[in-house]
Amino acid sequence: MAEIIQKDGNWTFDGEAVRIVPGRDKGVGLLRQTLGEVVVPLRALAGISFEPGRKSGRLRLRLRDGADPLLQATGGRLPESSDPYVLTVEVHRSGVAEYFVDEVRNALLLEQVDPGPVDAYLLAGPAVPITVGAGDGTVSFDGDRVSLEWNWKTEQAKSSFGPRDLRVGALASVEWFPATGLENGWLRFGLTGAPSAPPAKYDPYAIELFGFKKDPLMALVAAAVLVRMPHPAAPRDAVPTGAAPKELSASGPTGSGAGPAPAEDHDVLLRRLRELAELHQAGVLTAEEFAATKQAVLRRF
């Protein structure tokens, strides 16, 4: 077994998986601390590298595209302090890091692991239930339902809709984007049949993020939801990693050529129509935007 212990965290490799435990050093980001231990199976790895430096080096795992819901949700936008697959290595431990790299690479060669993309998640994703408060709201996810609640920073045009409650099967997408520069970020839940959405500031299905410490935790919620949705590269009728077949038949989105949408989906669409009308009346959507979005929703019935 190969092992490297640092202030930044501990990595061990037993020939079948890399086990990552975050450290307690002040440089370890809140996301890594909250995520906790991560087990990366060998078949989820595309490679590993060690980058030596004058003061410290970096040990990096590279996962296969599509293997991890967290990386899928963040799309390379996580800061290094929040990246669970980067370990800061002290200079005098460089030899241990290089040995660790050799052990993992040898195992990848022996097992002939394909480094290419996958069509199913190979990591379980963050544990649920999970609740995070940041930006203009709080989001909770219990493995089946997403709940959104607003705070004093929420625009009245959005908070007037009240709390939101969504089933995973009614979702078409989950997007997390961090605040950058003067631009705010968001965690947005896209509904089936609603291709156009207002800015996160006004969207009742989005949390607007202002660039504060807890913002990256919203990425954990996004990952926890994504792993229970169909994988973007999976066959159309594939079962999501975190869902049972009966959950798909009860509340999953229908594809072309399928039967009518479940009753719950119709309720979601009706609610979306009412919300679009209110956004138009509040001046958030122009007449043209309202008409186009309304027609898109109506086509889903």
C-alpha positions as YAML, in Angstrom:
chain: A
units: angstrom
residues:
- id: 1
  name: MET
  ca: [0.00, 0.00, 0.00]
- id: 2
  name: ALA
  ca: [1.24, 3.51, -0.85]
- id: 3
  name: GLU
  ca: [0.50, 6.39, 1.54]
- id: 4
  name: ILE
  ca: [1.38, 10.04, 1.82]
- id: 5
  name: ILE
  ca: [0.46, 12.10, 4.89]
- id: 6
  name: GLN
  ca: [0.54, 15.90, 4.74]
- id: 7
  name: LYS
  ca: [-1.02, 18.87, 6.53]
- id: 8
  name: ASP
  ca: [-3.16, 19.31, 3.40]
- id: 9
  name: GLY
  ca: [-4.55, 15.77, 3.69]
- id: 10
  name: ASN
  ca: [-3.80, 12.06, 3.54]
- id: 11
  name: TRP
  ca: [-3.84, 9.93, 0.38]
- id: 12
  name: THR
  ca: [-3.62, 6.12, 0.42]
- id: 13
  name: PHE
  ca: [-3.65, 3.62, -2.44]
- id: 14
  name: ASP
  ca: [-4.35, -0.08, -1.90]
- id: 15
  name: GLY
  ca: [-4.18, -1.19, -5.53]
- id: 16
  name: GLU
  ca: [-7.92, -0.80, -6.10]
- id: 17
  name: ALA
  ca: [-8.74, 2.77, -5.07]
- id: 18
  name: VAL
  ca: [-7.22, 6.06, -3.94]
- id: 19
  name: ARG
  ca: [-8.64, 7.11, -0.57]
- id: 20
  name: ILE
  ca: [-8.50, 10.86, 0.06]
- id: 21
  name: VAL
  ca: [-8.96, 12.37, 3.51]
- id: 22
  name: PRO
  ca: [-8.77, 16.19, 3.74]
- id: 23
  name: GLY
  ca: [-6.41, 17.76, 6.28]
- id: 24
  name: ARG
  ca: [-7.16, 20.38, 8.90]
- id: 25
  name: ASP
  ca: [-4.68, 22.95, 7.65]
- id: 26
  name: LYS
  ca: [-6.02, 26.50, 7.20]
- id: 27
  name: GLY
  ca: [-5.32, 26.24, 3.48]
- id: 28
  name: VAL
  ca: [-7.81, 23.39, 3.05]
- id: 29
  name: GLY
  ca: [-10.96, 24.83, 1.51]
- id: 30
  name: LEU
  ca: [-14.39, 24.59, 3.11]
- id: 31
  name: LEU
  ca: [-15.67, 22.43, 0.26]
- id: 32
  name: ARG
  ca: [-13.01, 19.76, 0.87]
- id: 33
  name: GLN
  ca: [-13.64, 19.82, 4.61]
- id: 34
  name: THR
  ca: [-17.40, 19.45, 4.11]
- id: 35
  name: LEU
  ca: [-17.09, 16.78, 1.42]
- id: 36
  name: GLY
  ca: [-14.91, 14.67, 3.71]
- id: 37
  name: GLU
  ca: [-13.38, 11.37, 2.65]
- id: 38
  name: VAL
  ca: [-13.46, 10.54, -1.06]
- id: 39
  name: VAL
  ca: [-12.80, 7.08, -2.48]
- id: 40
  name: VAL
  ca: [-11.73, 7.08, -6.14]
- id: 41
  name: PRO
  ca: [-11.80, 3.61, -7.72]
- id: 42
  name: LEU
  ca: [-8.90, 2.78, -10.02]
- id: 43
  name: ARG
  ca: [-11.21, 2.48, -13.03]
- id: 44
  name: ALA
  ca: [-12.25, 6.13, -12.55]
- id: 45
  name: LEU
  ca: [-8.69, 7.40, -13.00]
- id: 46
  name: ALA
  ca: [-7.22, 8.77, -16.20]
- id: 47
  name: GLY
  ca: [-3.83, 9.57, -14.69]
- id: 48
  name: ILE
  ca: [-1.77, 11.02, -11.85]
- id: 49
  name: SER
  ca: [1.13, 13.48, -11.73]
- id: 50
  name: PHE
  ca: [3.47, 15.19, -9.31]
- id: 51
  name: GLU
  ca: [4.60, 18.77, -9.92]
- id: 52
  name: PRO
  ca: [7.66, 19.64, -7.76]
- id: 53
  name: GLY
  ca: [8.22, 23.21, -6.62]
- id: 54
  name: ARG
  ca: [10.72, 25.29, -4.66]
- id: 55
  name: LYS
  ca: [8.59, 25.51, -1.51]
- id: 56
  name: SER
  ca: [6.05, 22.77, -2.12]
- id: 57
  name: GLY
  ca: [4.83, 20.45, -4.83]
- id: 58
  name: ARG
  ca: [1.43, 19.38, -6.11]
- id: 59
  name: LEU
  ca: [0.15, 15.82, -6.37]
- id: 60
  name: ARG
  ca: [-2.76, 15.68, -8.80]
- id: 61
  name: LEU
  ca: [-5.27, 13.02, -9.75]
- id: 62
  name: ARG
  ca: [-6.85, 13.26, -13.18]
- id: 63
  name: LEU
  ca: [-10.24, 11.55, -13.39]
- id: 64
  name: ARG
  ca: [-11.87, 10.22, -16.52]
- id: 65
  name: ASP
  ca: [-14.32, 12.65, -18.09]
- id: 66
  name: GLY
  ca: [-17.79, 12.04, -16.70]
- id: 67
  name: ALA
  ca: [-16.66, 9.82, -13.82]
- id: 68
  name: ASP
  ca: [-17.22, 12.29, -10.98]
- id: 69
  name: PRO
  ca: [-20.46, 14.29, -10.54]
- id: 70
  name: LEU
  ca: [-18.59, 17.02, -8.66]
- id: 71
  name: LEU
  ca: [-16.20, 17.65, -11.55]
- id: 72
  name: GLN
  ca: [-19.14, 17.42, -13.95]
- id: 73
  name: ALA
  ca: [-20.99, 20.10, -11.98]
- id: 74
  name: THR
  ca: [-18.04, 22.46, -11.59]
- id: 75
  name: GLY
  ca: [-16.53, 22.10, -15.07]
- id: 76
  name: GLY
  ca: [-12.98, 22.99, -14.03]
- id: 77
  name: ARG
  ca: [-14.09, 26.16, -12.18]
- id: 78
  name: LEU
  ca: [-13.17, 25.05, -8.65]
- id: 79
  name: PRO
  ca: [-10.33, 26.99, -6.99]
- id: 80
  name: GLU
  ca: [-7.34, 24.82, -6.09]
- id: 81
  name: SER
  ca: [-8.06, 25.12, -2.36]
- id: 82
  name: SER
  ca: [-11.45, 23.48, -3.00]
- id: 83
  name: ASP
  ca: [-10.22, 20.77, -5.39]
- id: 84
  name: PRO
  ca: [-10.22, 17.40, -3.59]
- id: 85
  name: TYR
  ca: [-7.92, 15.90, -6.23]
- id: 86
  name: VAL
  ca: [-4.95, 18.19, -5.52]
- id: 87
  name: LEU
  ca: [-2.59, 17.62, -2.56]
- id: 88
  name: THR
  ca: [0.05, 20.11, -1.46]
- id: 89
  name: VAL
  ca: [3.29, 18.20, -0.76]
- id: 90
  name: GLU
  ca: [6.15, 19.52, 1.36]
- id: 91
  name: VAL
  ca: [9.55, 19.57, -0.37]
- id: 92
  name: HIS
  ca: [11.10, 16.93, 1.87]
- id: 93
  name: ARG
  ca: [8.22, 14.53, 1.00]
- id: 94
  name: SER
  ca: [8.73, 14.76, -2.78]
- id: 95
  name: GLY
  ca: [10.22, 11.26, -2.91]
- id: 96
  name: VAL
  ca: [7.13, 9.81, -1.25]
- id: 97
  name: ALA
  ca: [4.91, 11.64, -3.74]
- id: 98
  name: GLU
  ca: [6.90, 10.25, -6.68]
- id: 99
  name: TYR
  ca: [6.63, 6.74, -5.26]
- id: 100
  name: PHE
  ca: [2.86, 7.22, -4.88]
- id: 101
  name: VAL
  ca: [2.63, 8.28, -8.53]
- id: 102
  name: ASP
  ca: [4.60, 5.23, -9.68]
- id: 103
  name: GLU
  ca: [2.35, 2.86, -7.72]
- id: 104
  name: VAL
  ca: [-0.84, 4.28, -9.20]
- id: 105
  name: ARG
  ca: [0.56, 4.40, -12.74]
- id: 106
  name: ASN
  ca: [1.75, 0.80, -12.52]
- id: 107
  name: ALA
  ca: [-1.70, -0.30, -11.39]
- id: 108
  name: LEU
  ca: [-3.35, 1.58, -14.26]
- id: 109
  name: LEU
  ca: [-1.05, -0.19, -16.72]
- id: 110
  name: LEU
  ca: [-1.54, -3.62, -15.19]
- id: 111
  name: GLU
  ca: [-5.33, -3.26, -15.13]
- id: 112
  name: GLN
  ca: [-5.32, -1.64, -18.59]
- id: 113
  name: VAL
  ca: [-7.70, 1.09, -17.44]
- id: 114
  name: ASP
  ca: [-9.08, 3.08, -20.35]
- id: 115
  name: PRO
  ca: [-8.38, 6.80, -19.65]
- id: 116
  name: GLY
  ca: [-11.20, 7.89, -21.96]
- id: 117
  name: PRO
  ca: [-14.61, 9.31, -21.01]
- id: 118
  name: VAL
  ca: [-17.33, 7.20, -19.36]
- id: 119
  name: ASP
  ca: [-21.12, 7.17, -19.72]
- id: 120
  name: ALA
  ca: [-21.92, 6.56, -16.03]
- id: 121
  name: TYR
  ca: [-20.76, 8.14, -12.80]
- id: 122
  name: LEU
  ca: [-18.12, 6.04, -11.03]
- id: 123
  name: LEU
  ca: [-18.12, 8.05, -7.78]
- id: 124
  name: ALA
  ca: [-21.08, 8.24, -5.43]
- id: 125
  name: GLY
  ca: [-21.07, 12.02, -5.03]
- id: 126
  name: PRO
  ca: [-21.63, 14.03, -1.83]
- id: 127
  name: ALA
  ca: [-23.66, 12.49, 0.98]
- id: 128
  name: VAL
  ca: [-27.30, 13.48, 1.47]
- id: 129
  name: PRO
  ca: [-29.24, 15.04, 3.07]
- id: 130
  name: ILE
  ca: [-27.35, 18.26, 2.47]
- id: 131
  name: THR
  ca: [-28.30, 21.87, 3.22]
- id: 132
  name: VAL
  ca: [-26.32, 24.96, 2.23]
- id: 133
  name: GLY
  ca: [-27.08, 28.61, 2.79]
- id: 134
  name: ALA
  ca: [-25.24, 31.16, 0.64]
- id: 135
  name: GLY
  ca: [-25.98, 34.14, -1.55]
- id: 136
  name: ASP
  ca: [-29.67, 35.01, -1.60]
- id: 137
  name: GLY
  ca: [-31.06, 31.68, -0.39]
- id: 138
  name: THR
  ca: [-30.76, 28.24, 1.13]
- id: 139
  name: VAL
  ca: [-30.99, 24.96, -0.77]
- id: 140
  name: SER
  ca: [-31.70, 21.54, 0.75]
- id: 141
  name: PHE
  ca: [-31.61, 18.16, -0.94]
- id: 142
  name: ASP
  ca: [-32.68, 14.85, 0.59]
- id: 143
  name: GLY
  ca: [-31.88, 12.60, -2.36]
- id: 144
  name: ASP
  ca: [-35.30, 13.03, -3.93]
- id: 145
  name: ARG
  ca: [-36.46, 16.63, -3.51]
- id: 146
  name: VAL
  ca: [-34.74, 19.98, -3.89]
- id: 147
  name: SER
  ca: [-36.06, 22.77, -1.65]
- id: 148
  name: LEU
  ca: [-35.21, 26.45, -2.13]
- id: 149
  name: GLU
  ca: [-35.83, 29.14, 0.48]
- id: 150
  name: TRP
  ca: [-35.06, 32.86, 0.31]
- id: 151
  name: ASN
  ca: [-33.47, 35.37, 2.68]
- id: 152
  name: TRP
  ca: [-33.36, 39.14, 3.16]
- id: 153
  name: LYS
  ca: [-30.95, 39.56, 0.24]
- id: 154
  name: THR
  ca: [-33.41, 38.10, -2.28]
- id: 155
  name: GLU
  ca: [-35.03, 40.41, -4.81]
- id: 156
  name: GLN
  ca: [-38.73, 40.83, -4.09]
- id: 157
  name: ALA
  ca: [-39.61, 39.79, -7.65]
- id: 158
  name: LYS
  ca: [-38.16, 36.37, -6.79]
- id: 159
  name: SER
  ca: [-39.02, 35.99, -3.11]
- id: 160
  name: SER
  ca: [-42.68, 36.73, -3.91]
- id: 161
  name: PHE
  ca: [-42.88, 33.24, -5.46]
- id: 162
  name: GLY
  ca: [-42.27, 31.74, -2.05]
- id: 163
  name: PRO
  ca: [-40.22, 28.60, -1.32]
- id: 164
  name: ARG
  ca: [-39.66, 26.16, -4.18]
- id: 165
  name: ASP
  ca: [-39.93, 22.37, -3.95]
- id: 166
  name: LEU
  ca: [-38.75, 20.23, -6.89]
- id: 167
  name: ARG
  ca: [-38.53, 16.51, -7.58]
- id: 168
  name: VAL
  ca: [-35.37, 15.30, -9.27]
- id: 169
  name: GLY
  ca: [-37.46, 13.79, -12.06]
- id: 170
  name: ALA
  ca: [-38.77, 17.25, -13.01]
- id: 171
  name: LEU
  ca: [-35.27, 18.64, -13.58]
- id: 172
  name: ALA
  ca: [-33.59, 18.94, -16.95]
- id: 173
  name: SER
  ca: [-30.31, 20.47, -15.74]
- id: 174
  name: VAL
  ca: [-28.30, 21.69, -12.76]
- id: 175
  name: GLU
  ca: [-25.76, 24.51, -13.21]
- id: 176
  name: TRP
  ca: [-23.19, 25.86, -10.77]
- id: 177
  name: PHE
  ca: [-21.11, 28.88, -11.67]
- id: 178
  name: PRO
  ca: [-18.90, 30.80, -9.22]
- id: 179
  name: ALA
  ca: [-18.82, 34.56, -8.87]
- id: 180
  name: THR
  ca: [-15.99, 36.01, -10.96]
- id: 181
  name: GLY
  ca: [-14.81, 39.59, -10.72]
- id: 182
  name: LEU
  ca: [-17.85, 41.85, -10.62]
- id: 183
  name: GLU
  ca: [-20.15, 39.11, -11.95]
- id: 184
  name: ASN
  ca: [-22.23, 37.13, -9.47]
- id: 185
  name: GLY
  ca: [-22.48, 33.38, -9.71]
- id: 186
  name: TRP
  ca: [-25.40, 30.99, -9.33]
- id: 187
  name: LEU
  ca: [-26.77, 27.56, -8.63]
- id: 188
  name: ARG
  ca: [-29.60, 27.05, -11.10]
- id: 189
  name: PHE
  ca: [-32.10, 24.22, -11.54]
- id: 190
  name: GLY
  ca: [-33.50, 23.97, -15.06]
- id: 191
  name: LEU
  ca: [-37.00, 22.56, -15.44]
- id: 192
  name: THR
  ca: [-38.06, 20.29, -18.26]
- id: 193
  name: GLY
  ca: [-39.83, 22.38, -20.89]
- id: 194
  name: ALA
  ca: [-38.49, 25.75, -19.72]
- id: 195
  name: PRO
  ca: [-35.50, 26.48, -22.01]
- id: 196
  name: SER
  ca: [-35.31, 30.19, -21.22]
- id: 197
  name: ALA
  ca: [-34.70, 31.53, -17.72]
- id: 198
  name: PRO
  ca: [-34.28, 35.06, -16.34]
- id: 199
  name: PRO
  ca: [-31.06, 36.10, -14.60]
- id: 200
  name: ALA
  ca: [-30.39, 34.29, -11.31]
- id: 201
  name: LYS
  ca: [-31.27, 37.48, -9.46]
- id: 202
  name: TYR
  ca: [-34.90, 37.01, -10.56]
- id: 203
  name: ASP
  ca: [-35.10, 33.28, -11.24]
- id: 204
  name: PRO
  ca: [-37.16, 31.44, -8.58]
- id: 205
  name: TYR
  ca: [-35.25, 28.25, -9.43]
- id: 206
  name: ALA
  ca: [-31.78, 29.73, -8.88]
- id: 207
  name: ILE
  ca: [-29.65, 30.83, -5.95]
- id: 208
  name: GLU
  ca: [-27.58, 33.93, -6.75]
- id: 209
  name: LEU
  ca: [-24.03, 33.78, -5.36]
- id: 210
  name: PHE
  ca: [-22.05, 36.86, -4.33]
- id: 211
  name: GLY
  ca: [-18.54, 35.42, -4.03]
- id: 212
  name: PHE
  ca: [-18.43, 34.61, -0.32]
- id: 213
  name: LYS
  ca: [-16.80, 31.73, 1.55]
- id: 214
  name: LYS
  ca: [-19.73, 29.30, 1.38]
- id: 215
  name: ASP
  ca: [-20.35, 29.67, -2.35]
- id: 216
  name: PRO
  ca: [-18.34, 26.54, -3.32]
- id: 217
  name: LEU
  ca: [-20.57, 24.43, -1.04]
- id: 218
  name: MET
  ca: [-23.38, 25.00, -3.53]
- id: 219
  name: ALA
  ca: [-21.31, 22.87, -5.94]
- id: 220
  name: LEU
  ca: [-21.75, 19.95, -3.54]
- id: 221
  name: VAL
  ca: [-25.52, 20.29, -3.83]
- id: 222
  name: ALA
  ca: [-25.23, 20.41, -7.62]
- id: 223
  name: ALA
  ca: [-23.14, 17.22, -7.60]
- id: 224
  name: ALA
  ca: [-25.52, 15.42, -5.23]
- id: 225
  name: VAL
  ca: [-28.43, 16.18, -7.56]
- id: 226
  name: LEU
  ca: [-26.53, 15.44, -10.79]
- id: 227
  name: VAL
  ca: [-25.55, 11.92, -9.71]
- id: 228
  name: ARG
  ca: [-29.27, 11.13, -9.41]
- id: 229
  name: MET
  ca: [-30.07, 12.40, -12.90]
- id: 230
  name: PRO
  ca: [-29.31, 10.66, -16.22]
- id: 231
  name: HIS
  ca: [-25.64, 10.88, -17.11]
- id: 232
  name: PRO
  ca: [-25.14, 13.31, -20.04]
- id: 233
  name: ALA
  ca: [-23.29, 10.61, -22.04]
- id: 234
  name: ALA
  ca: [-25.59, 7.72, -21.09]
- id: 235
  name: PRO
  ca: [-28.08, 6.05, -23.44]
- id: 236
  name: ARG
  ca: [-31.47, 7.77, -23.37]
- id: 237
  name: ASP
  ca: [-33.13, 5.06, -21.24]
- id: 238
  name: ALA
  ca: [-30.26, 4.57, -18.77]
- id: 239
  name: VAL
  ca: [-30.98, 4.60, -15.03]
- id: 240
  name: PRO
  ca: [-29.27, 7.41, -13.06]
- id: 241
  name: THR
  ca: [-26.55, 6.30, -10.65]
- id: 242
  name: GLY
  ca: [-28.45, 7.38, -7.54]
- id: 243
  name: ALA
  ca: [-32.00, 6.45, -8.57]
- id: 244
  name: ALA
  ca: [-34.00, 3.27, -8.69]
- id: 245
  name: PRO
  ca: [-35.91, 2.33, -11.88]
- id: 246
  name: LYS
  ca: [-39.26, 2.95, -10.18]
- id: 247
  name: GLU
  ca: [-38.20, 6.55, -9.48]
- id: 248
  name: LEU
  ca: [-37.63, 7.13, -13.16]
- id: 249
  name: SER
  ca: [-40.98, 5.70, -14.19]
- id: 250
  name: ALA
  ca: [-42.77, 7.70, -11.53]
- id: 251
  name: SER
  ca: [-41.24, 11.11, -12.01]
- id: 252
  name: GLY
  ca: [-38.59, 11.11, -14.76]
- id: 253
  name: PRO
  ca: [-38.78, 13.28, -17.86]
- id: 254
  name: THR
  ca: [-40.30, 11.74, -20.96]
- id: 255
  name: GLY
  ca: [-38.36, 11.47, -24.21]
- id: 256
  name: SER
  ca: [-39.54, 11.84, -27.77]
- id: 257
  name: GLY
  ca: [-41.92, 9.06, -28.69]
- id: 258
  name: ALA
  ca: [-42.81, 8.43, -25.02]
- id: 259
  name: GLY
  ca: [-46.25, 8.75, -23.52]
- id: 260
  name: PRO
  ca: [-47.65, 11.91, -21.94]
- id: 261
  name: ALA
  ca: [-45.71, 13.54, -19.12]
- id: 262
  name: PRO
  ca: [-46.59, 12.46, -15.57]
- id: 263
  name: ALA
  ca: [-49.21, 14.52, -13.74]
- id: 264
  name: GLU
  ca: [-46.54, 16.05, -11.55]
- id: 265
  name: ASP
  ca: [-44.72, 17.35, -14.62]
- id: 266
  name: HIS
  ca: [-47.93, 19.04, -15.75]
- id: 267
  name: ASP
  ca: [-48.22, 20.71, -12.34]
- id: 268
  name: VAL
  ca: [-44.67, 21.97, -12.67]
- id: 269
  name: LEU
  ca: [-45.39, 23.37, -16.13]
- id: 270
  name: LEU
  ca: [-48.56, 25.10, -14.95]
- id: 271
  name: ARG
  ca: [-46.65, 26.66, -12.08]
- id: 272
  name: ARG
  ca: [-43.95, 27.76, -14.49]
- id: 273
  name: LEU
  ca: [-46.54, 29.51, -16.69]
- id: 274
  name: ARG
  ca: [-47.86, 31.45, -13.70]
- id: 275
  name: GLU
  ca: [-44.35, 32.46, -12.68]
- id: 276
  name: LEU
  ca: [-43.47, 33.60, -16.20]
- id: 277
  name: ALA
  ca: [-46.59, 35.78, -16.25]
- id: 278
  name: GLU
  ca: [-45.62, 37.35, -12.92]
- id: 279
  name: LEU
  ca: [-42.07, 38.01, -14.15]
- id: 280
  name: HIS
  ca: [-43.52, 39.67, -17.27]
- id: 281
  name: GLN
  ca: [-45.84, 41.84, -15.16]
- id: 282
  name: ALA
  ca: [-42.91, 42.81, -12.92]
- id: 283
  name: GLY
  ca: [-40.95, 43.95, -15.97]
- id: 284
  name: VAL
  ca: [-38.26, 41.28, -15.66]
- id: 285
  name: LEU
  ca: [-39.20, 39.66, -18.99]
- id: 286
  name: THR
  ca: [-39.97, 41.64, -22.12]
- id: 287
  name: ALA
  ca: [-43.12, 40.88, -24.11]
- id: 288
  name: GLU
  ca: [-41.08, 39.02, -26.71]
- id: 289
  name: GLU
  ca: [-39.21, 36.97, -24.08]
- id: 290
  name: PHE
  ca: [-42.46, 36.14, -22.31]
- id: 291
  name: ALA
  ca: [-44.20, 35.05, -25.52]
- id: 292
  name: ALA
  ca: [-41.29, 32.86, -26.64]
- id: 293
  name: THR
  ca: [-40.86, 31.19, -23.26]
- id: 294
  name: LYS
  ca: [-44.60, 30.71, -22.83]
- id: 295
  name: GLN
  ca: [-44.84, 28.91, -26.19]
- id: 296
  name: ALA
  ca: [-41.91, 26.67, -25.26]
- id: 297
  name: VAL
  ca: [-43.67, 25.64, -22.05]
- id: 298
  name: LEU
  ca: [-47.02, 25.10, -23.77]
- id: 299
  name: ARG
  ca: [-45.41, 22.75, -26.27]
- id: 300
  name: ARG
  ca: [-44.55, 20.44, -23.37]
- id: 301
  name: PHE
  ca: [-48.24, 19.67, -22.65]
...
